[in-house]
Amino acid sequence: MSNPPSKPKAPSKKKSSAKTKLKTKAPFPTNEQILEYIRENPSRAGKREIARAFKLDTQQKMTLKKVLREMTLAGDIDKGHGHKVHAKGTLPPVGVIEITGTDLDGEILARPLNWEGELEPPKIYLGPARDRHPAPGPGDRVLARLSLAEDGAYEANTIRTIGRAAGRTPGQILGIFDIVDGKNRLRPTDRRARGEFVVESRDALDAKPGDLVRAEPLSERRLGLRPAKIVEIIGKGEDAATPSLIAITDNDLPVSFSAEAEKQAEDAGPASPKGRDDIRNLPLVTIDGEDARDFDDAVWAEPDTDKKNPGGWRLLVAIADVAWYVRPGDALDRGAYERGNSVYFPDRVVPMLPEALSNGWCSLVADEDRPCVAAHLWIDASGNLIRHEFKRALMRSKARLTYEQAQAAQDGSPDETTKPLVESVIAPLYGAYEALLRGREMRGVLELDMPERKVVLDKDGKVSSIASRQRLDSHKLIEEFMIAANVAAAETLEKRMLPCMYRVHDQPSAEKLESLRAVLDSIGLSFSRGGVASPSRFNQVLKQAASTPHGPMVNVMVLRTQSQAEYGPDNLGHFGLALNRYCHFTSPIRRYADLLVHRALIGDAPGKDKGKDFREIGEHLSMTERRAAGAERDAVDRYTAAYLADRVGALFPGRINGVTRFGLFVTLDETGADGLVPIRTLADDFYIHDEARHSLVGRRNGIAYQLGQQVEVRLAEANPITGGMIFDIMDGGSDISGRTAQAPGHKPRKSHKPPKKGKAKHGKSKAARRLKRKR
């Protein structure tokens, strides 16, 4: 028996009400509401996410698409990665950045690659690398995750490096090959690279333990150490010459000349005397370091006999005529341009020109005829340059003196070489120097006191000592003579309206000046806002600091505030030397920029229509100079680490010279060695980075570690392969009342947890929370 058909049920009021709600449209958001959502959700602000957040229907989504397009055209928002958008003036959660350098604390800075805003782009700090790729350097391009901090800056974490700067080999690793427990290992030489690599036997290229090799990381993914393949065996990596060899290879310094260039240098001979002044009767002398191998400048001076110039001097600066031997476009020229400059290491020189030339016909050897370009300079009693002329000449150096010899002779202790020269040669040189010094003081040249490390090697090439280089009046004498000649060269080329490769040093940026002012305020030194930046203002600060414990730190800070000097065809003046125009003329053996100036002075320069080429040349020479300076610094760091490697565990006095989000940089008083104190090793607390005061401050105990503070550290690690050193703070820092905080025998905690209760947990900055995550 079948059931009777049931009656259809009447819809309930509840369901009817639900249908009514579904038919009700959500209000369409205003532009301001859309912008607010985008700012609050930078990592997930796309059309789909915005529509979902505001519960928009299909028709409203079409309207949203149109509104977002209009907001983009109006400049309110920018398109980001994929279909995401972000507010104008902000950065997307993932983007390409370019490394620009470091800030006053040594943290790596970057800028967004394609910034189209009218304002300056926000500051980006690159966090420590978490993979084992070579760490990025200036000019490198990196795909990174970007997170906004409360101070408006961004913190970037590298996803991958997508482009290397000129002179850096993309994707390759330099390291020492080793065998550990039967497994092939590669230890990177870059201190910023994390971890070792494993090398399969098929990829080892017959490398032996201790070999310095170049390798490429392999893309295959697996647990444990990342694999790499050796592509070149460079040489034995664990001998006394390793620091220089690593620096040369790591910075891709050209070390070999072409066969054509070598032959050209070997075949060089005496220059023709035709068209040259004969100044062999003048007692010119070279004054150089004891270990100098080439001599490219000689000097002479006498009182000016012109009665219209009382107390004035006539100077002669003779420079080796390198342009006679190195002609535009020849093999020597091509090799010299590629190098840009010579590079000096404690155990060797990587020369710009083959030694057959730089140590031969282009070296002003005593008692031998040499071609030169002579700068005849006349100065008044106050050191002002009143006239000058440049001529090709033939000279004969009277003597090869060292700085120590010249100074001892001037101080009344001449030796056999200098005794006959005291009255006729050395005394007039110092007389002219005193006049130039008066001019320097009147100009107000930036006077930094920055000790330079000198690595002394024994006969086996090992470090016997590390000391500060002496700075004698004889050093300053040669420096002032060279500056005067360089100024005269720039003035001459300007007057002739010829292309000039200027040595430019621009004013410091307003941002760096403000950062310096904040630091100086925090240690009780004044540096007022406003006014024209000048070397004299910096000198006043340096003078204030000289009588305080902060003197060395302030010198470092003022140096970091300065713009980087570079080469270019546009005259921006030289801020540090307080000069309106300046170029390099005095070292054509070791600087290609000087060779260009020589060619212009002797009429062998490109015409005005080719002056535009100078911009590209200037950029190249600025790059090679930075490359050389980086290589020299890396080598000294590695020699220093090797010197201190057997003193691990020893205590050293030092000073904090950098404060970063990840720790402190400390410079040792004894050797000038630099090392890192990781933030995780600081006393038992959670430390906040106070960027304005350049300090790390403990949240609970109030202990502060500030830039410039004197500390005692224990050497925990010294790695000669990377040049890196790790320190533990043993004594130093101060609490909020100024008392010294001591931590003898301190054992670092493994974690630094912030307080669990109250606002301390939730009310701190994103930067502080990021620090917590890093630990």
CSV table of N, CA and C in Angstrom, one decimal, residues 149-231:
chain,number,residue,atom,x,y,z
A,149,ALA,N,59.0,48.1,9.3
A,149,ALA,CA,59.2,48.4,10.7
A,149,ALA,C,58.5,49.6,11.1
A,150,GLU,N,58.4,49.9,12.4
A,150,GLU,CA,57.6,51.0,12.9
A,150,GLU,C,58.3,52.3,12.5
A,151,ASP,N,59.6,52.3,12.3
A,151,ASP,CA,60.4,53.5,12.0
A,151,ASP,C,60.3,53.9,10.6
A,152,GLY,N,59.5,53.1,9.8
A,152,GLY,CA,59.4,53.4,8.3
A,152,GLY,C,60.4,52.7,7.5
A,153,ALA,N,61.5,52.1,8.1
A,153,ALA,CA,62.5,51.4,7.3
A,153,ALA,C,61.9,50.0,7.0
A,154,TYR,N,62.6,49.3,6.1
A,154,TYR,CA,62.3,47.9,5.8
A,154,TYR,C,63.4,47.0,6.2
A,155,GLU,N,63.0,45.8,6.6
A,155,GLU,CA,64.0,44.7,6.7
A,155,GLU,C,63.9,43.7,5.6
A,156,ALA,N,65.0,43.4,5.0
A,156,ALA,CA,64.9,42.5,3.8
A,156,ALA,C,65.6,41.2,4.2
A,157,ASN,N,65.0,40.1,3.7
A,157,ASN,CA,65.6,38.8,3.9
A,157,ASN,C,65.7,38.2,2.5
A,158,THR,N,67.0,37.8,2.2
A,158,THR,CA,67.3,37.3,0.8
A,158,THR,C,66.6,36.0,0.5
A,159,ILE,N,65.9,36.1,-0.7
A,159,ILE,CA,65.4,34.8,-1.3
A,159,ILE,C,66.5,34.2,-2.2
A,160,ARG,N,67.0,35.0,-3.1
A,160,ARG,CA,68.1,34.6,-3.9
A,160,ARG,C,68.8,35.8,-4.5
A,161,THR,N,70.1,35.7,-4.8
A,161,THR,CA,70.8,36.8,-5.6
A,161,THR,C,70.6,36.6,-7.1
A,162,ILE,N,70.1,37.6,-7.7
A,162,ILE,CA,69.8,37.5,-9.1
A,162,ILE,C,70.7,38.2,-10.1
A,163,GLY,N,71.7,39.0,-9.5
A,163,GLY,CA,72.6,39.7,-10.4
A,163,GLY,C,73.8,40.2,-9.6
A,164,ARG,N,75.0,40.0,-10.0
A,164,ARG,CA,76.2,40.4,-9.4
A,164,ARG,C,76.7,41.7,-10.0
A,165,ALA,N,77.4,42.5,-9.1
A,165,ALA,CA,78.0,43.8,-9.6
A,165,ALA,C,79.2,43.4,-10.5
A,166,ALA,N,79.6,44.4,-11.3
A,166,ALA,CA,80.8,44.3,-12.2
A,166,ALA,C,81.9,43.8,-11.3
A,167,GLY,N,82.7,42.8,-11.9
A,167,GLY,CA,83.9,42.4,-11.2
A,167,GLY,C,83.6,41.2,-10.2
A,168,ARG,N,82.3,40.8,-10.0
A,168,ARG,CA,81.9,39.7,-9.1
A,168,ARG,C,81.4,38.6,-10.0
A,169,THR,N,81.9,37.4,-9.8
A,169,THR,CA,81.4,36.3,-10.6
A,169,THR,C,80.1,35.8,-10.0
A,170,PRO,N,79.0,35.7,-10.8
A,170,PRO,CA,77.7,35.3,-10.3
A,170,PRO,C,77.7,33.8,-9.9
A,171,GLY,N,77.2,33.5,-8.8
A,171,GLY,CA,76.9,32.2,-8.4
A,171,GLY,C,78.0,31.3,-8.0
A,172,GLN,N,79.2,31.8,-8.0
A,172,GLN,CA,80.4,31.0,-7.7
A,172,GLN,C,80.9,31.2,-6.3
A,173,ILE,N,81.6,30.2,-5.8
A,173,ILE,CA,82.1,30.2,-4.4
A,173,ILE,C,83.6,29.9,-4.4
A,174,LEU,N,84.3,30.7,-3.6
A,174,LEU,CA,85.7,30.5,-3.4
A,174,LEU,C,85.9,29.8,-2.1
A,175,GLY,N,86.7,28.8,-2.0
A,175,GLY,CA,86.8,28.1,-0.7
A,175,GLY,C,88.0,27.2,-0.7
A,176,ILE,N,88.2,26.6,0.5
A,176,ILE,CA,89.3,25.7,0.8
A,176,ILE,C,88.7,24.3,0.8
A,177,PHE,N,89.3,23.4,-0.1
A,177,PHE,CA,88.9,22.0,-0.1
A,177,PHE,C,89.5,21.2,1.0
A,178,ASP,N,88.7,20.3,1.6
A,178,ASP,CA,89.1,19.5,2.7
A,178,ASP,C,88.4,18.2,2.7
A,179,ILE,N,88.9,17.2,3.5
A,179,ILE,CA,88.3,15.9,3.6
A,179,ILE,C,88.0,15.7,5.1
A,180,VAL,N,86.8,15.6,5.5
A,180,VAL,CA,86.4,15.4,6.9
A,180,VAL,C,85.6,14.1,7.0
A,181,ASP,N,86.2,13.2,7.8
A,181,ASP,CA,85.5,11.8,8.0
A,181,ASP,C,85.3,11.1,6.7
A,182,GLY,N,86.2,11.3,5.8
A,182,GLY,CA,86.1,10.6,4.5
A,182,GLY,C,85.2,11.3,3.5
A,183,LYS,N,84.6,12.5,3.9
A,183,LYS,CA,83.7,13.2,3.0
A,183,LYS,C,84.5,14.5,2.5
A,184,ASN,N,84.3,14.8,1.2
A,184,ASN,CA,84.8,16.0,0.6
A,184,ASN,C,84.0,17.2,1.1
A,185,ARG,N,84.7,18.2,1.6
A,185,ARG,CA,84.1,19.4,2.1
A,185,ARG,C,84.7,20.7,1.4
A,186,LEU,N,83.9,21.7,1.3
A,186,LEU,CA,84.4,23.0,0.8
A,186,LEU,C,84.0,24.1,1.9
A,187,ARG,N,85.1,24.7,2.4
A,187,ARG,CA,84.9,25.8,3.4
A,187,ARG,C,85.0,27.2,2.7
A,188,PRO,N,83.9,27.9,2.6
A,188,PRO,CA,83.9,29.2,1.8
A,188,PRO,C,84.8,30.2,2.5
A,189,THR,N,85.5,31.0,1.7
A,189,THR,CA,86.4,32.1,2.2
A,189,THR,C,85.6,33.3,2.6
A,190,ASP,N,84.3,33.4,2.2
A,190,ASP,CA,83.5,34.6,2.5
A,190,ASP,C,83.0,34.4,3.9
A,191,ARG,N,83.3,35.3,4.8
A,191,ARG,CA,82.9,35.2,6.2
A,191,ARG,C,81.3,35.3,6.3
A,192,ARG,N,80.7,35.9,5.3
A,192,ARG,CA,79.2,36.1,5.4
A,192,ARG,C,78.5,34.9,4.9
A,193,ALA,N,79.2,33.9,4.2
A,193,ALA,CA,78.5,32.7,3.8
A,193,ALA,C,78.3,31.8,5.0
A,194,ARG,N,77.2,31.1,5.0
A,194,ARG,CA,76.9,30.3,6.2
A,194,ARG,C,77.1,28.8,5.8
A,195,GLY,N,77.8,28.1,6.6
A,195,GLY,CA,78.0,26.7,6.4
A,195,GLY,C,78.9,26.2,5.3
A,196,GLU,N,79.2,24.9,5.3
A,196,GLU,CA,80.1,24.4,4.4
A,196,GLU,C,79.3,23.7,3.2
A,197,PHE,N,80.0,23.3,2.2
A,197,PHE,CA,79.4,22.5,1.1
A,197,PHE,C,80.0,21.1,1.1
A,198,VAL,N,79.3,20.2,0.5
A,198,VAL,CA,79.8,18.9,0.3
A,198,VAL,C,80.1,18.7,-1.2
A,199,VAL,N,81.2,18.0,-1.5
A,199,VAL,CA,81.6,17.8,-2.9
A,199,VAL,C,81.7,16.3,-3.2
A,200,GLU,N,80.9,15.8,-4.1
A,200,GLU,CA,81.1,14.4,-4.5
A,200,GLU,C,82.4,14.2,-5.2
A,201,SER,N,82.9,13.0,-5.2
A,201,SER,CA,84.2,12.7,-5.8
A,201,SER,C,84.2,13.0,-7.3
A,202,ARG,N,83.1,12.8,-7.9
A,202,ARG,CA,83.0,13.1,-9.4
A,202,ARG,C,83.1,14.5,-9.7
A,203,ASP,N,82.8,15.4,-8.7
A,203,ASP,CA,82.8,16.8,-8.9
A,203,ASP,C,84.0,17.5,-8.2
A,204,ALA,N,85.0,16.7,-7.7
A,204,ALA,CA,86.1,17.3,-7.0
A,204,ALA,C,87.3,17.8,-7.8
A,205,LEU,N,87.3,17.4,-9.1
A,205,LEU,CA,88.4,17.8,-10.1
A,205,LEU,C,89.8,17.5,-9.5
A,206,ASP,N,90.0,16.4,-8.9
A,206,ASP,CA,91.3,16.0,-8.3
A,206,ASP,C,91.9,17.0,-7.3
A,207,ALA,N,91.0,17.7,-6.6
A,207,ALA,CA,91.5,18.7,-5.6
A,207,ALA,C,92.1,17.9,-4.4
A,208,LYS,N,93.1,18.5,-3.8
A,208,LYS,CA,93.7,17.9,-2.6
A,208,LYS,C,93.4,18.8,-1.4
A,209,PRO,N,93.4,18.2,-0.2
A,209,PRO,CA,93.1,18.9,1.0
A,209,PRO,C,94.0,20.2,1.1
A,210,GLY,N,93.4,21.3,1.4
A,210,GLY,CA,94.2,22.5,1.5
A,210,GLY,C,94.2,23.4,0.2
A,211,ASP,N,93.7,22.8,-0.9
A,211,ASP,CA,93.7,23.6,-2.1
A,211,ASP,C,92.6,24.7,-2.1
A,212,LEU,N,93.0,25.8,-2.7
A,212,LEU,CA,92.1,26.9,-2.8
A,212,LEU,C,91.4,26.7,-4.2
A,213,VAL,N,90.0,26.6,-4.1
A,213,VAL,CA,89.3,26.2,-5.3
A,213,VAL,C,88.1,27.2,-5.6
A,214,ARG,N,87.7,27.2,-6.8
A,214,ARG,CA,86.4,27.9,-7.1
A,214,ARG,C,85.4,26.9,-7.5
A,215,ALA,N,84.2,27.0,-7.0
A,215,ALA,CA,83.1,26.0,-7.2
A,215,ALA,C,81.8,26.7,-7.5
A,216,GLU,N,80.9,25.9,-8.0
A,216,GLU,CA,79.5,26.3,-8.3
A,216,GLU,C,78.6,25.5,-7.4
A,217,PRO,N,77.7,26.2,-6.7
A,217,PRO,CA,76.7,25.4,-5.9
A,217,PRO,C,75.7,24.7,-6.9
A,218,LEU,N,75.4,23.4,-6.6
A,218,LEU,CA,74.4,22.7,-7.4
A,218,LEU,C,73.0,22.9,-6.9
A,219,SER,N,72.1,22.8,-7.8
A,219,SER,CA,70.7,23.2,-7.5
A,219,SER,C,69.9,22.0,-6.8
A,220,GLU,N,70.5,20.8,-6.9
A,220,GLU,CA,69.7,19.7,-6.3
A,220,GLU,C,69.4,19.9,-4.8
A,221,ARG,N,68.2,19.5,-4.4
A,221,ARG,CA,67.8,19.6,-3.0
A,221,ARG,C,67.9,18.3,-2.3
A,222,ARG,N,68.5,18.4,-1.1
A,222,ARG,CA,68.6,17.2,-0.2
A,222,ARG,C,68.9,17.7,1.2
A,223,LEU,N,68.7,16.7,2.1
A,223,LEU,CA,69.0,17.1,3.5
A,223,LEU,C,70.5,17.2,3.7
A,224,GLY,N,70.9,18.0,4.8
A,224,GLY,CA,72.3,18.1,5.1
A,224,GLY,C,73.0,19.2,4.3
A,225,LEU,N,74.3,19.1,4.2
A,225,LEU,CA,75.1,20.2,3.5
A,225,LEU,C,74.7,20.3,2.0
A,226,ARG,N,74.7,21.4,1.5
A,226,ARG,CA,74.4,21.6,0.1
A,226,ARG,C,75.6,21.2,-0.8
A,227,PRO,N,75.3,20.6,-1.9
A,227,PRO,CA,76.4,20.1,-2.8
A,227,PRO,C,76.9,21.2,-3.7
A,228,ALA,N,78.2,21.1,-4.0
A,228,ALA,CA,78.9,22.0,-4.9
A,228,ALA,C,79.8,21.2,-5.9
A,229,LYS,N,80.1,21.9,-7.0
A,229,LYS,CA,81.0,21.3,-8.0
A,229,LYS,C,82.2,22.2,-8.2
A,230,ILE,N,83.4,21.6,-8.0
A,230,ILE,CA,84.6,22.4,-8.2
A,230,ILE,C,84.9,22.6,-9.7
A,231,VAL,N,85.1,23.9,-10.1
A,231,VAL,CA,85.3,24.2,-11.5
A,231,VAL,C,86.7,24.7,-11.8
